[in-house]
Tab-separated table of C-alpha atoms in Angstrom:
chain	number	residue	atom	x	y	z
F	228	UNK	CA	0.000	0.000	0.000
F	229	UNK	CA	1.159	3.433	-1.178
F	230	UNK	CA	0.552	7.068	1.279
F	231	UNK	CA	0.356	10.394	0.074
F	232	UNK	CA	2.130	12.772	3.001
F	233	UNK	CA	1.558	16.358	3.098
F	234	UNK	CA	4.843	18.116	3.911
F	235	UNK	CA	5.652	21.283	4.368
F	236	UNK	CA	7.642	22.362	1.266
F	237	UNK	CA	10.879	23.094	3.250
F	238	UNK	CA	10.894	19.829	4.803
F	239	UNK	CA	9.836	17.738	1.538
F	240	UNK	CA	13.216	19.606	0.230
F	241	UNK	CA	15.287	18.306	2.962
F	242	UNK	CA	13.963	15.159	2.387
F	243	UNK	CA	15.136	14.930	-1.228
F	244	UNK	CA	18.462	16.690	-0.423
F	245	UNK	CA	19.516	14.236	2.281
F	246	UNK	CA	19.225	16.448	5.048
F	247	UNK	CA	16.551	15.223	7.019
F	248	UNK	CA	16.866	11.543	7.531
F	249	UNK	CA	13.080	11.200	10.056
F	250	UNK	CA	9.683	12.728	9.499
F	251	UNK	CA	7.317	13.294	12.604
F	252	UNK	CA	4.173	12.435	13.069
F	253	UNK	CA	2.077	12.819	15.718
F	254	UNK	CA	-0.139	9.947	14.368
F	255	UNK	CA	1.898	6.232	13.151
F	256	UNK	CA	-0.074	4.121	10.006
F	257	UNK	CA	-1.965	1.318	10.998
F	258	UNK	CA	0.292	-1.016	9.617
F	259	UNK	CA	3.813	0.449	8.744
F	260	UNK	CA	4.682	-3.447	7.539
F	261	UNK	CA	2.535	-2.911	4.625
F	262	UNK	CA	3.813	0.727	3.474
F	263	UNK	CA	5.659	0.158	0.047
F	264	UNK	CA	5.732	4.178	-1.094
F	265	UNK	CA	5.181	7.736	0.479
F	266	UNK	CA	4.513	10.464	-1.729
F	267	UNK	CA	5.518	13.719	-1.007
F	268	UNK	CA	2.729	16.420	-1.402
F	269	UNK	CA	4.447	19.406	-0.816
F	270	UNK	CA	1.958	21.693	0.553
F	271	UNK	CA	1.160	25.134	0.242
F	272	UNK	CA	2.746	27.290	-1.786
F	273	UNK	CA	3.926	24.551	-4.255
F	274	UNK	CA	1.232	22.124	-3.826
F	275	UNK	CA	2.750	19.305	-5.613
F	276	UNK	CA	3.460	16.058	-5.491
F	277	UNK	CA	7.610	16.137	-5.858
F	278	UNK	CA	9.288	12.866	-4.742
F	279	UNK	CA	8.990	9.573	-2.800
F	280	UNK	CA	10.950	7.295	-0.131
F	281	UNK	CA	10.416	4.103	1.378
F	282	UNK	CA	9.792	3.571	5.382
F	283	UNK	CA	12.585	2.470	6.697
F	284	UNK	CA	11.297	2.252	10.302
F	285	UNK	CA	8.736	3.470	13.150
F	286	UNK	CA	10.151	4.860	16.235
F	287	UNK	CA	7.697	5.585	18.883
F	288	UNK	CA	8.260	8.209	22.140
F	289	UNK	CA	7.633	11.214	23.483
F	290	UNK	CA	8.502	14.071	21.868
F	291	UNK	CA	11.457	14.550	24.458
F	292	UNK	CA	12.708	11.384	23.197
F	293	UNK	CA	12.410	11.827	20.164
F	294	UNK	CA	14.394	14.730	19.885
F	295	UNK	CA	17.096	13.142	21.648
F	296	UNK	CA	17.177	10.418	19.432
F	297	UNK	CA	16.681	11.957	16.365
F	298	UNK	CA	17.104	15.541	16.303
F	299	UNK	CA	20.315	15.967	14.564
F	300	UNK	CA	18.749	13.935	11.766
F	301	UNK	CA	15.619	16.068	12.018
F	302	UNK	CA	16.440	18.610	9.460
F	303	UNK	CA	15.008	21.090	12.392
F	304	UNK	CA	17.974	23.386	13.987
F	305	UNK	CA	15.325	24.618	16.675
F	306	UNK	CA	14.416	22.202	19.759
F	307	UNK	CA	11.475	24.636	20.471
F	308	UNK	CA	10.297	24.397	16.719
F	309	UNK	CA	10.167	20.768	17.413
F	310	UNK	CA	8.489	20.669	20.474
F	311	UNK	CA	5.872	23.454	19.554
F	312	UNK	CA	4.784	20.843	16.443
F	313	UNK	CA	4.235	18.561	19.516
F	314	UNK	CA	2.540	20.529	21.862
F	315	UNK	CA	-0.040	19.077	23.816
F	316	UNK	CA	0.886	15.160	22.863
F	317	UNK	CA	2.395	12.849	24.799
F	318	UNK	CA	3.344	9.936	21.945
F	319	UNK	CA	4.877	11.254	18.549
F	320	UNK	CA	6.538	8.578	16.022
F	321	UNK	CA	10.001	9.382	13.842
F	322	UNK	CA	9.149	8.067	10.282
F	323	UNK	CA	13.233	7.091	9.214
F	324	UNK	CA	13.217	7.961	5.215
F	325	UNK	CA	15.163	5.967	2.911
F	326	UNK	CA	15.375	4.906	-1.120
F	327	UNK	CA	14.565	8.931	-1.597
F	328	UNK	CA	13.710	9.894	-5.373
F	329	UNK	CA	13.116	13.195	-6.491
F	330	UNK	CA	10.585	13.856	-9.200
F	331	UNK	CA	12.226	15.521	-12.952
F	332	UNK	CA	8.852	16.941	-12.612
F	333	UNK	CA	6.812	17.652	-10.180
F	334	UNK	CA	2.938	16.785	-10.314
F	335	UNK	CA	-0.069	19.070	-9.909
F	336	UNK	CA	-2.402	16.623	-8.627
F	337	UNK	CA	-4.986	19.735	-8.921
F	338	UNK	CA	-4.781	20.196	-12.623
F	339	UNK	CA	-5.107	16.571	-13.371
F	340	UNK	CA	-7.640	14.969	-11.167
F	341	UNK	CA	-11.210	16.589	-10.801
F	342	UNK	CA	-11.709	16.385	-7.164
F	343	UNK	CA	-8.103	15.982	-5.657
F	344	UNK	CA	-8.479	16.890	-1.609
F	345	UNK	CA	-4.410	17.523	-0.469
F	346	UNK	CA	-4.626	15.364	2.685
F	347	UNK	CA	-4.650	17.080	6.002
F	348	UNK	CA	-1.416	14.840	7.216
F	349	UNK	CA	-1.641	11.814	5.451
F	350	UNK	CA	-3.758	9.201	3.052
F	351	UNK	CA	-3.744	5.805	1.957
F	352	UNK	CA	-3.670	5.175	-1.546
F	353	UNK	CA	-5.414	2.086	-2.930
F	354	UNK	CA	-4.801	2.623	-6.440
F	355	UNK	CA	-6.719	5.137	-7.016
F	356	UNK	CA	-3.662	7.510	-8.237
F	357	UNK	CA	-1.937	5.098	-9.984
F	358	UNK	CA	-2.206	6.585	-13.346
F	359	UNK	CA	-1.119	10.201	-12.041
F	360	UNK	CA	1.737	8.950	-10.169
F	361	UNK	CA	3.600	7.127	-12.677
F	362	UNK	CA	7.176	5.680	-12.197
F	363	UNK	CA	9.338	8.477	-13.521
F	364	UNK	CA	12.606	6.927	-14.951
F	365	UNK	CA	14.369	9.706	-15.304
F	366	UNK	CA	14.089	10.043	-11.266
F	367	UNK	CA	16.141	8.733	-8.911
F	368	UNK	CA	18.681	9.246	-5.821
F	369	UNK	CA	19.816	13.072	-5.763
């Protein structure tokens, strides 16, 4: 099963460029096991779909341990940034990113499907994108 994330644009970028090796969440998937691909819809203002990784793994913790554990690898350079995304939750999961693969174009899911809805954090995709999200081969590792 495939996910479509919404990301903030300057974190999708640090995904493709290496810098940020974990995405938070303050919700997990249901099944991580079955995850094969997460699109990256960058949200506002590019609101485009511009890459993909694989899940690597899940970590689980408060957002205190998280940090710890991750932060370096965050692509965040403020603690407080990180723990004002967590305010007010007590469990927060570290999504570690891996096989990353930039788009040669990006798509704009809103020119090419009717009644596209960006998802508020994240969606499962049964297919139903499959023609709009076609294997680019001229993508790959940046």
């Amino acid at each position: 099963m495939d996910v479509l994330l919404s990301i903030k644009p300057e974190f999708a970028e640090k995904i493709l460029g290496r810098e940020k090796r974990y995405e938070f969440r303050k919700t997990a998937f249901r099944d991580p096991s079955i995850i094969e691909t997460i699109y990256m819809y960058a949200s506002s203002p590019v609101q485009e779909i511009v890459g993909s990784f694989s899940l690597s793994s899940v970590s689980e913790g408060t957002p205190a341990e998280l940090w710890r554990e991750f932060g370096s690898d965050s692509g965040i350079d403020q603690r407080s940034r990180f723990m004002d995304y967590f305010a007010n939750t007590e469990t927060g999961y570290a999504f570690e990113v891996a096989d990353v693969r930039r788009f040669t174009e990006s798509i704009d899911p809103q020119q090419r499907l009717d009644d596209f809805r960006p998802p508020v954090s994240f969606q499962y995709l049964r297919g139903e994108y499959d023609s709009l999200i076609a294997t680019d081969p001229k993508s790959g590792s940046d």
